[in-house]
N, CA and C atoms as an extended XYZ file, in Angstrom:
285
Properties=species:S:1:pos:R:3:atomname:S:1:resname:S:1:resid:I:1 pbc="F F F"
N        26.394       20.260       37.807 N   MET     1
C        26.417       19.903       39.240 CA  MET     1
C        26.192       21.257       40.008 C   MET     1
N        25.566       21.179       41.213 N   LEU     2
C        25.356       22.261       41.944 CA  LEU     2
C        26.689       22.757       42.699 C   LEU     2
N        26.788       24.111       42.773 N   ASP     3
C        27.802       24.675       43.458 CA  ASP     3
C        27.556       24.401       44.967 C   ASP     3
N        28.328       23.714       45.673 N   LYS     4
C        28.188       23.306       47.074 CA  LYS     4
C        28.022       24.440       47.944 C   LYS     4
N        28.648       25.587       47.735 N   THR     5
C        28.609       26.694       48.660 CA  THR     5
C        27.236       27.391       48.408 C   THR     5
N        26.668       27.397       47.264 N   THR     6
C        25.408       28.014       47.078 CA  THR     6
C        24.327       27.020       47.676 C   THR     6
N        24.461       25.716       47.416 N   ALA     7
C        23.518       24.695       48.019 CA  ALA     7
C        23.491       24.781       49.456 C   ALA     7
N        24.616       24.881       50.108 N   ALA     8
C        24.717       24.881       51.554 CA  ALA     8
C        24.072       26.124       52.225 C   ALA     8
N        24.265       27.286       51.502 N   ASP     9
C        23.646       28.528       52.009 CA  ASP     9
C        22.159       28.603       51.646 C   ASP     9
N        21.722       27.817       50.681 N   GLY    10
C        20.222       27.936       50.375 CA  GLY    10
C        19.969       29.264       49.649 C   GLY    10
N        18.755       29.447       49.454 N   PRO    11
C        18.259       30.778       48.681 CA  PRO    11
C        18.576       31.862       49.613 C   PRO    11
N        18.799       33.070       49.064 N   PRO    12
C        18.976       34.284       49.868 CA  PRO    12
C        17.723       34.549       50.649 C   PRO    12
N        17.918       35.213       51.831 N   PRO    13
C        16.740       35.476       52.618 CA  PRO    13
C        15.860       36.587       52.018 C   PRO    13
N        14.566       36.463       52.209 N   ALA    14
C        13.578       37.398       51.636 CA  ALA    14
C        13.929       38.807       52.092 C   ALA    14
N        13.791       39.679       51.113 N   SER    15
C        14.118       41.159       51.397 CA  SER    15
C        13.104       41.686       52.206 C   SER    15
N        13.332       42.856       52.790 N   ALA    16
C        12.355       43.566       53.622 CA  ALA    16
C        11.266       44.037       52.711 C   ALA    16
N        11.451       44.367       51.426 N   ARG    17
C        10.452       44.724       50.537 CA  ARG    17
C         9.533       43.573       50.202 C   ARG    17
N         9.959       42.306       50.157 N   SER    18
C         9.217       41.061       50.050 CA  SER    18
C         8.308       40.903       51.234 C   SER    18
N         8.839       41.094       52.532 N   ALA    19
C         8.130       41.053       53.657 CA  ALA    19
C         7.023       42.046       53.784 C   ALA    19
N         7.379       43.304       53.372 N   ASP    20
C         6.347       44.368       53.351 CA  ASP    20
C         5.199       44.097       52.304 C   ASP    20
N         5.610       43.545       51.240 N   LEU    21
C         4.646       43.205       50.157 CA  LEU    21
C         3.687       42.078       50.729 C   LEU    21
N         4.271       41.060       51.345 N   LEU    22
C         3.514       40.010       51.840 CA  LEU    22
C         2.456       40.555       52.885 C   LEU    22
N         3.014       41.344       53.775 N   ALA    23
C         2.139       41.936       54.925 CA  ALA    23
C         0.939       42.691       54.291 C   ALA    23
N         1.340       43.530       53.202 N   HIS    24
C         0.326       44.407       52.587 CA  HIS    24
C        -0.805       43.488       51.948 C   HIS    24
N        -0.398       42.443       51.232 N   VAL    25
C        -1.270       41.577       50.515 CA  VAL    25
C        -2.145       40.833       51.510 C   VAL    25
N        -1.492       40.400       52.663 N   LEU    26
C        -2.228       39.736       53.733 CA  LEU    26
C        -3.274       40.609       54.320 C   LEU    26
N        -2.897       41.816       54.527 N   ARG    27
C        -3.886       42.865       55.121 CA  ARG    27
C        -5.146       42.984       54.183 C   ARG    27
N        -4.761       43.182       52.885 N   ASP    28
C        -5.911       43.240       52.014 CA  ASP    28
C        -6.780       42.057       52.014 C   ASP    28
N        -6.163       40.844       51.975 N   LEU    29
C        -6.874       39.633       52.060 CA  LEU    29
C        -7.708       39.552       53.279 C   LEU    29
N        -7.098       39.902       54.435 N   ALA    30
C        -7.778       39.870       55.681 CA  ALA    30
C        -8.971       40.780       55.833 C   ALA    30
N        -8.800       41.995       55.412 N   LEU    31
C        -9.961       42.962       55.441 CA  LEU    31
C       -11.087       42.473       54.432 C   LEU    31
N       -10.694       41.875       53.356 N   SER    32
C       -11.801       41.372       52.445 CA  SER    32
C       -12.524       40.187       53.129 C   SER    32
N       -11.712       39.328       53.812 N   TYR    33
C       -12.306       38.205       54.462 CA  TYR    33
C       -13.171       38.679       55.563 C   TYR    33
N       -12.749       39.607       56.330 N   GLU    34
C       -13.563       40.078       57.467 CA  GLU    34
C       -14.814       40.668       57.050 C   GLU    34
N       -14.757       41.445       55.902 N   ALA    35
C       -15.966       41.991       55.378 CA  ALA    35
C       -16.978       41.074       55.046 C   ALA    35
N       -16.589       39.931       54.555 N   GLU    36
C       -17.526       38.773       54.216 CA  GLU    36
C       -17.885       37.851       55.470 C   GLU    36
N       -16.975       37.745       56.339 N   CYS    37
C       -17.136       36.800       57.390 CA  CYS    37
C       -16.444       37.302       58.598 C   CYS    37
N       -17.114       38.127       59.506 N   PRO    38
C       -16.481       38.644       60.654 CA  PRO    38
C       -15.854       37.571       61.488 C   PRO    38
N       -14.567       37.755       61.899 N   GLY    39
C       -13.859       36.722       62.655 CA  GLY    39
C       -13.187       35.588       61.811 C   GLY    39
N       -13.504       35.701       60.492 N   GLY    40
C       -13.019       34.646       59.559 CA  GLY    40
C       -11.441       34.592       59.480 C   GLY    40
N       -10.869       35.740       59.474 N   PHE    41
C        -9.388       35.723       59.306 CA  PHE    41
C        -8.727       35.142       60.542 C   PHE    41
N        -9.346       35.409       61.741 N   ALA    42
C        -8.681       34.840       62.966 CA  ALA    42
C        -8.882       33.253       62.871 C   ALA    42
N       -10.069       32.787       62.477 N   ARG    43
C       -10.094       31.318       62.303 CA  ARG    43
C        -9.088       30.803       61.206 C   ARG    43
N        -9.006       31.444       60.241 N   PHE    44
C        -8.044       31.070       59.067 CA  PHE    44
C        -6.579       31.024       59.671 C   PHE    44
N        -6.227       32.175       60.352 N   ARG    45
C        -4.839       32.146       60.901 CA  ARG    45
C        -4.651       31.045       61.955 C   ARG    45
N        -5.641       30.782       62.832 N   GLN    46
C        -5.459       29.655       63.834 CA  GLN    46
C        -5.453       28.391       63.217 C   GLN    46
N        -6.018       28.153       62.035 N   ALA    47
C        -5.810       26.891       61.408 CA  ALA    47
C        -4.512       26.573       60.820 C   ALA    47
N        -3.670       27.626       60.623 N   LEU    48
C        -2.364       27.483       60.040 CA  LEU    48
C        -1.301       27.469       61.212 C   LEU    48
N        -0.885       26.308       61.530 N   SER    49
C         0.097       26.180       62.656 CA  SER    49
C         1.432       26.491       61.925 C   SER    49
N         2.412       26.719       62.837 N   VAL    50
C         3.854       26.951       62.298 CA  VAL    50
C         4.292       25.630       61.542 C   VAL    50
N         3.961       24.516       62.175 N   GLU    51
C         4.331       23.284       61.535 CA  GLU    51
C         3.706       23.102       60.113 C   GLU    51
N         2.482       23.442       60.008 N   SER    52
C         1.940       23.250       58.690 CA  SER    52
C         2.471       24.271       57.586 C   SER    52
N         2.771       25.506       58.093 N   LEU    53
C         3.372       26.411       57.253 CA  LEU    53
C         4.796       25.956       56.834 C   LEU    53
N         5.571       25.353       57.752 N   ALA    54
C         6.904       24.746       57.374 CA  ALA    54
C         6.757       23.687       56.355 C   ALA    54
N         5.768       22.896       56.467 N   VAL    55
C         5.536       21.798       55.536 CA  VAL    55
C         5.258       22.471       54.166 C   VAL    55
N         4.436       23.457       54.109 N   ILE    56
C         4.176       24.129       52.845 CA  ILE    56
C         5.433       24.711       52.275 C   ILE    56
N         6.155       25.479       53.169 N   ALA    57
C         7.391       26.032       52.607 CA  ALA    57
C         8.449       25.049       52.046 C   ALA    57
N         8.447       23.962       52.789 N   ARG    58
C         9.558       22.878       52.393 CA  ARG    58
C         9.130       22.288       51.051 C   ARG    58
N         7.802       21.853       50.919 N   PHE    59
C         7.465       21.024       49.705 CA  PHE    59
C         7.143       22.060       48.543 C   PHE    59
N         7.000       23.370       48.799 N   SER    60
C         6.744       24.239       47.729 CA  SER    60
C         7.996       24.731       47.134 C   SER    60
N         9.065       24.453       47.716 N   GLY    61
C        10.457       24.806       47.252 CA  GLY    61
C        10.901       26.151       47.795 C   GLY    61
N        10.063       26.677       48.700 N   SER    62
C        10.459       28.018       49.332 CA  SER    62
C        11.610       28.016       50.254 C   SER    62
N        11.897       26.739       50.656 N   ALA    63
C        12.943       26.615       51.732 CA  ALA    63
C        13.788       25.374       51.327 C   ALA    63
N        15.070       25.404       51.456 N   ALA    64
C        16.001       24.355       50.962 CA  ALA    64
C        16.253       23.297       52.042 C   ALA    64
N        15.815       23.575       53.347 N   SER    65
C        16.061       22.641       54.367 CA  SER    65
C        14.741       22.726       55.388 C   SER    65
N        14.824       21.709       56.286 N   ASP    66
C        13.720       21.755       57.173 CA  ASP    66
C        13.905       22.878       58.178 C   ASP    66
N        15.185       23.250       58.490 N   GLU    67
C        15.447       24.408       59.426 CA  GLU    67
C        15.012       25.690       58.814 C   GLU    67
N        15.348       25.847       57.550 N   ALA    68
C        14.945       27.081       56.799 CA  ALA    68
C        13.417       27.177       56.656 C   ALA    68
N        12.737       26.032       56.412 N   ALA    69
C        11.363       26.054       56.286 CA  ALA    69
C        10.678       26.393       57.605 C   ALA    69
N        11.252       25.951       58.723 N   LEU    70
C        10.719       26.298       60.086 CA  LEU    70
C        10.866       27.761       60.302 C   LEU    70
N        12.097       28.309       59.935 N   ALA    71
C        12.344       29.715       60.158 CA  ALA    71
C        11.362       30.617       59.393 C   ALA    71
N        11.154       30.249       58.027 N   LEU    72
C        10.277       30.925       57.227 CA  LEU    72
C         8.833       30.794       57.721 C   LEU    72
N         8.494       29.656       58.209 N   ALA    73
C         7.058       29.503       58.774 CA  ALA    73
C         6.831       30.378       59.926 C   ALA    73
N         7.898       30.529       60.831 N   ARG    74
C         7.716       31.308       62.022 CA  ARG    74
C         7.534       32.747       61.514 C   ARG    74
N         8.306       33.256       60.526 N   GLN    75
C         8.156       34.543       60.031 CA  GLN    75
C         6.853       34.808       59.504 C   GLN    75
N         6.277       33.870       58.737 N   VAL    76
C         4.953       34.077       58.130 CA  VAL    76
C         3.983       34.010       59.237 C   VAL    76
N         4.028       33.181       60.129 N   HIS    77
C         3.138       33.113       61.260 CA  HIS    77
C         3.080       34.483       62.074 C   HIS    77
N         4.316       35.033       62.362 N   GLU    78
C         4.313       36.271       63.045 CA  GLU    78
C         3.554       37.346       62.190 C   GLU    78
N         3.820       37.325       60.842 N   THR    79
C         3.157       38.347       59.947 CA  THR    79
C         1.748       38.094       60.053 C   THR    79
N         1.181       36.862       60.030 N   LEU    80
C        -0.192       36.632       60.140 CA  LEU    80
C        -0.774       37.166       61.516 C   LEU    80
N        -0.048       37.041       62.604 N   LEU    81
C        -0.490       37.500       63.801 CA  LEU    81
C        -0.577       39.157       63.856 C   LEU    81
N         0.484       39.762       63.195 N   ASP    82
C         0.428       41.107       63.074 CA  ASP    82
C        -0.725       41.649       62.139 C   ASP    82
N        -1.019       40.883       61.197 N   VAL    83
C        -2.174       41.399       60.289 CA  VAL    83
C        -3.499       41.171       61.108 C   VAL    83
N        -3.563       40.105       61.841 N   GLU    84
C        -4.815       39.847       62.648 CA  GLU    84
C        -5.085       41.100       63.629 C   GLU    84
N        -3.931       41.470       64.304 N   GLU    85
C        -4.012       42.559       65.118 CA  GLU    85
C        -4.330       43.919       64.429 C   GLU    85
N        -3.807       44.126       63.291 N   ASP    86
C        -4.167       45.315       62.477 CA  ASP    86
C        -5.666       45.293       62.070 C   ASP    86
N        -6.070       44.150       61.637 N   VAL    87
C        -7.509       43.994       61.274 CA  VAL    87
C        -8.426       44.233       62.386 C   VAL    87
N        -8.070       43.634       63.554 N   TRP    88
C        -8.910       43.876       64.741 CA  TRP    88
C        -8.990       45.277       65.159 C   TRP    88
N        -7.808       45.930       65.090 N   ALA    89
C        -7.676       47.408       65.414 CA  ALA    89
C        -8.635       48.249       64.445 C   ALA    89
N        -8.549       47.874       63.159 N   LEU    90
C        -9.465       48.625       62.191 CA  LEU    90
C       -10.868       48.271       62.448 C   LEU    90
N       -11.153       47.029       62.711 N   HIS    91
C       -12.586       46.601       63.007 CA  HIS    91
C       -13.163       47.330       64.174 C   HIS    91
N       -12.319       47.430       65.276 N   THR    92
C       -12.848       48.012       66.519 CA  THR    92
C       -12.875       49.632       66.299 C   THR    92
N       -12.034       50.104       65.456 N   ALA    93
C       -12.102       51.582       65.239 CA  ALA    93
C       -13.304       51.931       64.506 C   ALA    93
N       -13.855       51.119       63.620 N   THR    94
C       -15.003       51.483       62.843 CA  THR    94
C       -16.274       51.175       63.468 C   THR    94
N       -16.282       50.479       64.602 N   HIS    95
C       -17.518       50.183       65.351 CA  HIS    95
C       -17.621       50.892       66.579 C   HIS    95
């Protein structure tokens, strides 16, 4: 049987190192995407709403509740926005 205190708390929050790794991987992905299709990462990011990210988080097992899924989705969405800004800044700096 599940320990009720653990189940109520859900999984521990992602560490700062995990968030940094996610941002780094997304930046690499975005830069590759932009090299192949300028403006492609922005279109990709715009297609991922907070709600769709929450559904992915909930059903992939990354979040134990709808509220946790929504919080995680907001965090990922903010990271995607930051990455898009970084990619845009790099793109404009090279042109």
